[in-house]
PDB file of C-alpha atoms in Angstrom:
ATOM      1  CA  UNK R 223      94.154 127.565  93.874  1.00  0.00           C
ATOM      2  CA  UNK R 224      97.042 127.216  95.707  1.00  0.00           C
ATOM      3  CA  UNK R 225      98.411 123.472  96.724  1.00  0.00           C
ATOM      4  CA  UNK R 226      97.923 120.186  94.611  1.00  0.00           C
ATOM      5  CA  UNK R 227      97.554 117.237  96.791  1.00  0.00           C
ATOM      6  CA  UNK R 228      98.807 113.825  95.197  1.00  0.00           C
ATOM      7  CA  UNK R 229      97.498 110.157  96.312  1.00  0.00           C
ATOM      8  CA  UNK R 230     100.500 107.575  96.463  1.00  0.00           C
ATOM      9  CA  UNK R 231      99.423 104.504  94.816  1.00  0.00           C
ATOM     10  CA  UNK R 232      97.641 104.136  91.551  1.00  0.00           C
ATOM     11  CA  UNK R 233      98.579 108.015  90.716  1.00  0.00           C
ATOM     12  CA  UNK R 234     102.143 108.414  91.448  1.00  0.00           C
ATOM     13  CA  UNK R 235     103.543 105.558  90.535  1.00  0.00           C
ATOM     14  CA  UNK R 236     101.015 104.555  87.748  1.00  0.00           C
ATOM     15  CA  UNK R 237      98.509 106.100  85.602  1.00  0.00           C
ATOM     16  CA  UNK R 238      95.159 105.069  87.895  1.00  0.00           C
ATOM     17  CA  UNK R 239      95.995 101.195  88.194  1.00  0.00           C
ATOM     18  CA  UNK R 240      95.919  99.625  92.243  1.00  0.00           C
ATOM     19  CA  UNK R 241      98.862  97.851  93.388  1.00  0.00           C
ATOM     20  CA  UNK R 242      96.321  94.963  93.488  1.00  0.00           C
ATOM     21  CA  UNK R 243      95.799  95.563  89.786  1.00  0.00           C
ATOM     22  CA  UNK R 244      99.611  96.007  88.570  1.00  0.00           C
ATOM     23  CA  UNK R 245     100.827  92.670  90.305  1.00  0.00           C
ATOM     24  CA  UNK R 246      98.267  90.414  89.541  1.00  0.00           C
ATOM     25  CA  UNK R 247      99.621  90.087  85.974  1.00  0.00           C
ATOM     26  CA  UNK R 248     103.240  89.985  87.493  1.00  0.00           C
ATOM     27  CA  UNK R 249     102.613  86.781  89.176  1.00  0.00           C
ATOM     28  CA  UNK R 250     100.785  85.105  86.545  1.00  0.00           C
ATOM     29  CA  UNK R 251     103.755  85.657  84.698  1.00  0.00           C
ATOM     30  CA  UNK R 252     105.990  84.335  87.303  1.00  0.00           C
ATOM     31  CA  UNK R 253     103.559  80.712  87.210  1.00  0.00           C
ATOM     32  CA  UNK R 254     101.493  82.308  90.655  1.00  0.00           C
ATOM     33  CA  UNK R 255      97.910  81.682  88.573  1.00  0.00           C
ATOM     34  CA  UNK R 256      95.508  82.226  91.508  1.00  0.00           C
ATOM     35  CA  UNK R 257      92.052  82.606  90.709  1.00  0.00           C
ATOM     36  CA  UNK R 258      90.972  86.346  91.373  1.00  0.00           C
ATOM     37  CA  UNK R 259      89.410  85.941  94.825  1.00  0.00           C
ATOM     38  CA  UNK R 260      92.115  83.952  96.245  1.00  0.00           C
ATOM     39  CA  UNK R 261      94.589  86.057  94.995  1.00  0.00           C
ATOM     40  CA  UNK R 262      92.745  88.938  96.110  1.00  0.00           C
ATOM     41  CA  UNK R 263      92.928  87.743 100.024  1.00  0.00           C
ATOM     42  CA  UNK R 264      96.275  87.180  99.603  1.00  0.00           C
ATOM     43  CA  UNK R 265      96.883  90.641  98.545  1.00  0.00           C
ATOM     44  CA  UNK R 266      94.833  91.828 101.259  1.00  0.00           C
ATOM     45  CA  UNK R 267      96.221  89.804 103.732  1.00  0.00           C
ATOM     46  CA  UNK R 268      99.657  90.856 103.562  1.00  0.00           C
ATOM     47  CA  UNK R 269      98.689  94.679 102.570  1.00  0.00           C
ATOM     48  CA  UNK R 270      96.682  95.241 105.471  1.00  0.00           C
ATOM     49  CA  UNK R 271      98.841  93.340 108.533  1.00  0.00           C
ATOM     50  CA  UNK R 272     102.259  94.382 106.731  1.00  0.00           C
ATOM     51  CA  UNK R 273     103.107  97.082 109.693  1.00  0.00           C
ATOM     52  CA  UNK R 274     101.710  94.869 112.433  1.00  0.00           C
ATOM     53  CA  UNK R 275     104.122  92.299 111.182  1.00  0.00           C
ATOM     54  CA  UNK R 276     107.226  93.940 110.517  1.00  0.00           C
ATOM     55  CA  UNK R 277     109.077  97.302 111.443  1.00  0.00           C
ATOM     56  CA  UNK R 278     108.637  99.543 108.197  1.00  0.00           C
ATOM     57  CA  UNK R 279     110.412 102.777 109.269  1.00  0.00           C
ATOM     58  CA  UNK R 280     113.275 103.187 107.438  1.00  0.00           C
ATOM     59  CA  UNK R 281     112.976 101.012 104.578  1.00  0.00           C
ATOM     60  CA  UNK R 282     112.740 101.714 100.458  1.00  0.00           C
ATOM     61  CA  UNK R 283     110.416 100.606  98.025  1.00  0.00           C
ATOM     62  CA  UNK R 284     111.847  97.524  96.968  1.00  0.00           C
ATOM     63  CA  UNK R 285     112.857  96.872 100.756  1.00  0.00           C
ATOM     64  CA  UNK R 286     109.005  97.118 101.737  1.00  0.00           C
ATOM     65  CA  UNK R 287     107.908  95.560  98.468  1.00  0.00           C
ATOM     66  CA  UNK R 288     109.842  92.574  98.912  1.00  0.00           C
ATOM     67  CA  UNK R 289     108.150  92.150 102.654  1.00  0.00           C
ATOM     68  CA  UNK R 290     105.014  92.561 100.746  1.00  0.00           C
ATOM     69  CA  UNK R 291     105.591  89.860  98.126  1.00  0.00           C
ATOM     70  CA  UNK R 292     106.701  87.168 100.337  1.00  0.00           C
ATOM     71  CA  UNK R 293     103.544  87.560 102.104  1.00  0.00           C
ATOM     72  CA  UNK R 294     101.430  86.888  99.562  1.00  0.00           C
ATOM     73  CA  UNK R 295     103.512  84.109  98.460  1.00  0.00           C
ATOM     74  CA  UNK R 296     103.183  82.615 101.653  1.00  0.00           C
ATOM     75  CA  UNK R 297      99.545  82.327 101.588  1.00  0.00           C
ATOM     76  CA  UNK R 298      99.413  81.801  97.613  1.00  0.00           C
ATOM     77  CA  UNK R 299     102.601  79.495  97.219  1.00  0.00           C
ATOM     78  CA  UNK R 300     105.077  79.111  99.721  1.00  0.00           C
ATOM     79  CA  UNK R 301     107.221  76.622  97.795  1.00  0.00           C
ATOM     80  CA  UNK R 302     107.931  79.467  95.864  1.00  0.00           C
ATOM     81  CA  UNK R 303     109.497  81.923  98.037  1.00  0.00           C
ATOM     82  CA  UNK R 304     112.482  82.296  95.648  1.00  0.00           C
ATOM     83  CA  UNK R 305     110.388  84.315  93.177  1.00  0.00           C
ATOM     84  CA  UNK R 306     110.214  87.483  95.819  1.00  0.00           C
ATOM     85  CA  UNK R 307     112.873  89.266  94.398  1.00  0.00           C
ATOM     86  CA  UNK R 308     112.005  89.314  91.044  1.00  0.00           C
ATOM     87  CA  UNK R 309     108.328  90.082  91.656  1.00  0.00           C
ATOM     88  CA  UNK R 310     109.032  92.927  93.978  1.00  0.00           C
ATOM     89  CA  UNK R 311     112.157  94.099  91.797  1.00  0.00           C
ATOM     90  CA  UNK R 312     109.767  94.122  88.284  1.00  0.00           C
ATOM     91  CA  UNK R 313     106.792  96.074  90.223  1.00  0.00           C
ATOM     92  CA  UNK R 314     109.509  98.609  91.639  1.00  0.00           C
ATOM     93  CA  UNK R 315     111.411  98.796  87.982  1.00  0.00           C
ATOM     94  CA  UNK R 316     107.643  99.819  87.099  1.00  0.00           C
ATOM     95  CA  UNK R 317     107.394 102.390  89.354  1.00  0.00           C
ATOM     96  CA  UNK R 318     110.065 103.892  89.224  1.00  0.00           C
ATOM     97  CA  UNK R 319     109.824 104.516  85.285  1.00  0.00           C
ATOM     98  CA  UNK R 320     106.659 105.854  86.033  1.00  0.00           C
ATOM     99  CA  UNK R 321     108.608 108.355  88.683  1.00  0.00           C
ATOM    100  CA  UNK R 322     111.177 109.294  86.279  1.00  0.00           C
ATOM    101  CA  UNK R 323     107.518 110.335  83.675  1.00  0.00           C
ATOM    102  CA  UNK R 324     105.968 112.136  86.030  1.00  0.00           C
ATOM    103  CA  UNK R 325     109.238 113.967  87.340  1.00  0.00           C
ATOM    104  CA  UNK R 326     109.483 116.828  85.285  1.00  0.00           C
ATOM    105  CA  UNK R 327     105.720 117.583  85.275  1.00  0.00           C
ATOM    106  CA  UNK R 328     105.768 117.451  88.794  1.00  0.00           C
ATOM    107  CA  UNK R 329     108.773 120.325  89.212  1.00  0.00           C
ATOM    108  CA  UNK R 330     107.052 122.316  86.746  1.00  0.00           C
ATOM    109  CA  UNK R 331     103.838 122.359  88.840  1.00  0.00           C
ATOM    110  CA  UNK R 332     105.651 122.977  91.707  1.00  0.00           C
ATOM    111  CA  UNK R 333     106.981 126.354  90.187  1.00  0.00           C
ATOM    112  CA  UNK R 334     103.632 127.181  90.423  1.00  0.00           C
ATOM    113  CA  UNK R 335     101.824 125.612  93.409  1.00  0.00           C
ATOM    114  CA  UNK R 336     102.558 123.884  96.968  1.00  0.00           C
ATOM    115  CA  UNK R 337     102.374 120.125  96.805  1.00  0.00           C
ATOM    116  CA  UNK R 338     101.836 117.212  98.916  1.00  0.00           C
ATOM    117  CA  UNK R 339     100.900 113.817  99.137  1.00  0.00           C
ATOM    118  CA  UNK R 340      98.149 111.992 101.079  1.00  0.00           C
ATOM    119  CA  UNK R 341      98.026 107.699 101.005  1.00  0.00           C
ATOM    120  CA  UNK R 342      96.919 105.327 102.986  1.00  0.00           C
ATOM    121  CA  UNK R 343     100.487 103.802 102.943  1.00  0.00           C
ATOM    122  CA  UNK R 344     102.414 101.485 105.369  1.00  0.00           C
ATOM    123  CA  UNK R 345     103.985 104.354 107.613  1.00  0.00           C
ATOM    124  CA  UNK R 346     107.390 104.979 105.594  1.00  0.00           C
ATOM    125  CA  UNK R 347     106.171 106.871 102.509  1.00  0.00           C
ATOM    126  CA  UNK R 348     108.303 109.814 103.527  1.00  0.00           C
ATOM    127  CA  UNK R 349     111.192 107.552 103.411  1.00  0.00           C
ATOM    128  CA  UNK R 350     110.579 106.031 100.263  1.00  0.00           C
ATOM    129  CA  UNK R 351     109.974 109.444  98.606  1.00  0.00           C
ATOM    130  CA  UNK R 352     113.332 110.491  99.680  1.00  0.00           C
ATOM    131  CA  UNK R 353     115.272 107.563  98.856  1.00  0.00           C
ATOM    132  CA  UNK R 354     113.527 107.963  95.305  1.00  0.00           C
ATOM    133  CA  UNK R 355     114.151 111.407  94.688  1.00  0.00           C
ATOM    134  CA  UNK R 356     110.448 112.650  95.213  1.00  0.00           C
ATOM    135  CA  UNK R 357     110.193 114.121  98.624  1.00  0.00           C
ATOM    136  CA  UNK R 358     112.049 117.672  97.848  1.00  0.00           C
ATOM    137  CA  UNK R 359     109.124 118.001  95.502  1.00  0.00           C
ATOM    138  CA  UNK R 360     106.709 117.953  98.371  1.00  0.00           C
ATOM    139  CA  UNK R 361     106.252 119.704 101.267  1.00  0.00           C
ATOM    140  CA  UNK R 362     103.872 117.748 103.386  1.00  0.00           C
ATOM    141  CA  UNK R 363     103.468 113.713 103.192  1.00  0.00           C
ATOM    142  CA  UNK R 364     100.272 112.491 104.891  1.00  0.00           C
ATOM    143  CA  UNK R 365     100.712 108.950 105.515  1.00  0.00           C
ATOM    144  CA  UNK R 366      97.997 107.158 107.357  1.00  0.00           C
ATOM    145  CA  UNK R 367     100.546 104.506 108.623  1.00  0.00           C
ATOM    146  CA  UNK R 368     101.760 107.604 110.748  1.00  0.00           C
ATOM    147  CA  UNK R 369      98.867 109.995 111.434  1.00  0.00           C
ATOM    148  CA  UNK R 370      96.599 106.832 112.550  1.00  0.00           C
ATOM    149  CA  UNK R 371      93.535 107.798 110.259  1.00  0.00           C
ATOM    150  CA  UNK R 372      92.712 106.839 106.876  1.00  0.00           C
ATOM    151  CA  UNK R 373      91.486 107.942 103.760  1.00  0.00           C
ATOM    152  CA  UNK R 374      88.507 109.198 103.433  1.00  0.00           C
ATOM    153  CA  UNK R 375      88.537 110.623 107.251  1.00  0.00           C
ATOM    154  CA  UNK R 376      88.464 114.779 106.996  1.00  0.00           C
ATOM    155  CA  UNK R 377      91.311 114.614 109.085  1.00  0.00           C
ATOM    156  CA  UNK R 378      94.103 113.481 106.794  1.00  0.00           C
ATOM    157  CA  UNK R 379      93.222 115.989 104.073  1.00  0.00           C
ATOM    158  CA  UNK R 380      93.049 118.802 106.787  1.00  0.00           C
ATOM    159  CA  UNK R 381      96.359 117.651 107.575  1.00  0.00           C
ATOM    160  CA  UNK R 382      97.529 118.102 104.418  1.00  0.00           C
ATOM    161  CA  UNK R 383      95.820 121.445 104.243  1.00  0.00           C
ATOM    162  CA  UNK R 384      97.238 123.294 107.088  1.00  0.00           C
ATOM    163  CA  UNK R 385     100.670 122.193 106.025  1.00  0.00           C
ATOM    164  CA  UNK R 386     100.471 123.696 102.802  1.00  0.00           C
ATOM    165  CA  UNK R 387      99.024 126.842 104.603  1.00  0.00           C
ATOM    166  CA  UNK R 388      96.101 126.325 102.488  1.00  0.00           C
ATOM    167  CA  UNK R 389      92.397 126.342 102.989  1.00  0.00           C
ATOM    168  CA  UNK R 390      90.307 123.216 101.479  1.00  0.00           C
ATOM    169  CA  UNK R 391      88.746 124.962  98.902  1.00  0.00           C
ATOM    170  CA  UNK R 392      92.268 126.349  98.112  1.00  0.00           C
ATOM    171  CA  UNK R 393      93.556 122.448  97.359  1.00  0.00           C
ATOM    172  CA  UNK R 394      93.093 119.895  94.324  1.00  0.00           C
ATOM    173  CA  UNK R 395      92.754 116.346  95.450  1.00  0.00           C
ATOM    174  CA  UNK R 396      94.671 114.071  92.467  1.00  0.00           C
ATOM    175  CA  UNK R 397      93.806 110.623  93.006  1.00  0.00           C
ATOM    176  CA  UNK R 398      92.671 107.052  91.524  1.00  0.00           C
ATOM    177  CA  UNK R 399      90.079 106.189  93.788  1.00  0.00           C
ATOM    178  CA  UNK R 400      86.052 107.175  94.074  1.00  0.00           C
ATOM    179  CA  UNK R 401      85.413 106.293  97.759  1.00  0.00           C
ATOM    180  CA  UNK R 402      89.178 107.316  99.089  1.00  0.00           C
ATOM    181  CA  UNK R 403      90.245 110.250  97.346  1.00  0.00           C
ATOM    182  CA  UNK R 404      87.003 111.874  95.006  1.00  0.00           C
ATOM    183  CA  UNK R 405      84.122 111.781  98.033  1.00  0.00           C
ATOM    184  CA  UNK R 406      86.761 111.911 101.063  1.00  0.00           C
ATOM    185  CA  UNK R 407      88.204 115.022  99.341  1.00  0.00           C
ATOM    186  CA  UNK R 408      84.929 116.287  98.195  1.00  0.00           C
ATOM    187  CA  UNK R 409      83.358 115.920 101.717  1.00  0.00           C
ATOM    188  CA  UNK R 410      85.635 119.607 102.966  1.00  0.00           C
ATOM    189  CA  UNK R 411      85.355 121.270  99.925  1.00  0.00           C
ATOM    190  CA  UNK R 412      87.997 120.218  97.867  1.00  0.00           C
ATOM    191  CA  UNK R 413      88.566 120.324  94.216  1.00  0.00           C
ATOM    192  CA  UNK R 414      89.061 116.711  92.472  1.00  0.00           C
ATOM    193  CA  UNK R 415      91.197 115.831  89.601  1.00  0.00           C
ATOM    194  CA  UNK R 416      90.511 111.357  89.247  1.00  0.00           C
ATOM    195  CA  UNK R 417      93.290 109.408  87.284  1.00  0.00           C
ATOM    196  CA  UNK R 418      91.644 106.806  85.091  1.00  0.00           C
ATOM    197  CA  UNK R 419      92.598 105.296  82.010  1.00  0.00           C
ATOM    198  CA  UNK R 420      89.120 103.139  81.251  1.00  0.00           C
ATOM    199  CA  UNK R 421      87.123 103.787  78.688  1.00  0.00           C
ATOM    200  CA  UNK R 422      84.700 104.955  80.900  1.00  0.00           C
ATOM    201  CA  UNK R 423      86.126 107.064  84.090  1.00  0.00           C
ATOM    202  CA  UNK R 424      83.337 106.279  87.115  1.00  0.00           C
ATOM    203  CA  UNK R 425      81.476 109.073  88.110  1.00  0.00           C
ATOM    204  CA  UNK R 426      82.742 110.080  91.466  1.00  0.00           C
ATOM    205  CA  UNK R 427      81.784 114.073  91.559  1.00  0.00           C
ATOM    206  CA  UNK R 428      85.149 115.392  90.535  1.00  0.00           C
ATOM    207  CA  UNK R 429      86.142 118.226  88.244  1.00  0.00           C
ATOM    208  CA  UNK R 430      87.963 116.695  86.344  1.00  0.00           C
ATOM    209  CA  UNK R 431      89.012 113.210  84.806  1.00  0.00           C
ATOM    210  CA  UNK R 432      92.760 112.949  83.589  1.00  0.00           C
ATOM    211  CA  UNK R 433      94.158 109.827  82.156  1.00  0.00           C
ATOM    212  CA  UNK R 434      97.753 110.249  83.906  1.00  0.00           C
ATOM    213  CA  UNK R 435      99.453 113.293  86.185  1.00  0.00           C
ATOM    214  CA  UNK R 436     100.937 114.434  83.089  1.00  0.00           C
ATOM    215  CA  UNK R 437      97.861 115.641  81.964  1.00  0.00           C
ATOM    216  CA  UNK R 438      97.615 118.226  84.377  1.00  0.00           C
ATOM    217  CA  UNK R 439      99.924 120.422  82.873  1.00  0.00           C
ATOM    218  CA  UNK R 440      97.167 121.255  79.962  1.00  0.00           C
ATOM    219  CA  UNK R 441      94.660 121.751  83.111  1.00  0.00           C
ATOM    220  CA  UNK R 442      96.505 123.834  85.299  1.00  0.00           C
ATOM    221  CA  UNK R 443      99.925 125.425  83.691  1.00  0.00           C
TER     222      UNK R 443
END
């Protein structure tokens, strides 16, 4: 094996939990009580027309989170615009703890292997690696929001793949979702490493189940 690929969300910046998943709660704490399917629109709303609606490139996280946030208040509760900051600024003080976890695991296993990243993200992922410290750790960043295809398409991972100088059976996908990551992955001949911290990890065909990143150190160093 030679290159470790890395999904964005729900495996870099948390231990297999969506976006959708980690700010629910933070709303509900902020007094944004939506029942599950409205909220869930909400989310989807604003994740999914973000980079129609505003000019990503450049920004950070918290930059792009806030943009997110007020979004979702505006279709949840747009009296309550003021609460963006602190929404946006207590899921990216989240993440970035998470970062500073993962940080040293990651620059050991790039000692040993070539790594990348490939999300379905807004088109400024690179960016927001930088600007977080992340990026020198990898060497190619697949973001759909600039390649135009999304996980699971081939393409993407092939992307990945020939940037890493690295044949598909030569990679391990690491990522928190069946459909995306595990079968899209699976579908070139990829190896598959799925983040979960249920219980009960779906079955999705991969090699391996890990509750967090860190845990690949005991599978691969």
């Amino acid at each position: 094996m030679k290159s470790i690929l890395f999904d964005y969300g729900g495996t870099l910046d948390s231990d297999g939990s969506t976006w959708l998943e980690r700010f629910h709660p933070i709303y509900k704490e902020y007094g944004i009580d939506a029942p599950n399917e409205r909220f869930d629109r909400a989310f989807y709303d604003s994740d999914d027309n973000l980079p129609a609606r505003f000019a990503l490139d450049g920004l950070d996280l918290e930059q792009t989170l806030r943009l997110q946030v007020r979004e979702v208040l505006r279709g949840l509760a747009p009296d309550r615009l003021e609460l963006t900051d602190r929404i946006a600024g207590r899921f990216a003080a989240d993440s970035r703890a998470h970062f500073r976890r993962l940080d040293p695991v990651l620059r050991r296993l790039a000692q040993r292997f070539r790594l990348g990243v490939v999300s379905n993200f807004y088109g400024n992922l690179d960016g927001i690696l930088r600007a977080e410290g992340l990026k020198e750790l990898f060497s190619v960043v697949a973001d759909s929001g600039v390649l135009g295809v999304n996980k699971p398409d081939p393409e993407i991972f092939l992307h990945a793949a020939r940037a890493l100088d690295s044949r598909p059976e030569e990679c391990v996908m690491v990522g928190d979702s069946v459909p995306r990551d595990m079968k899209g992955a699976a579908g070139i001949g990829m190896k598959r490493a799925l983040v979960c911290s249920r219980a009960e990890p779906p079955a999705g065909g991969q090699d391996w189940t890990v509750r967090s990143v860190v845990d690949l150190e005991t599978i691969f160093l």
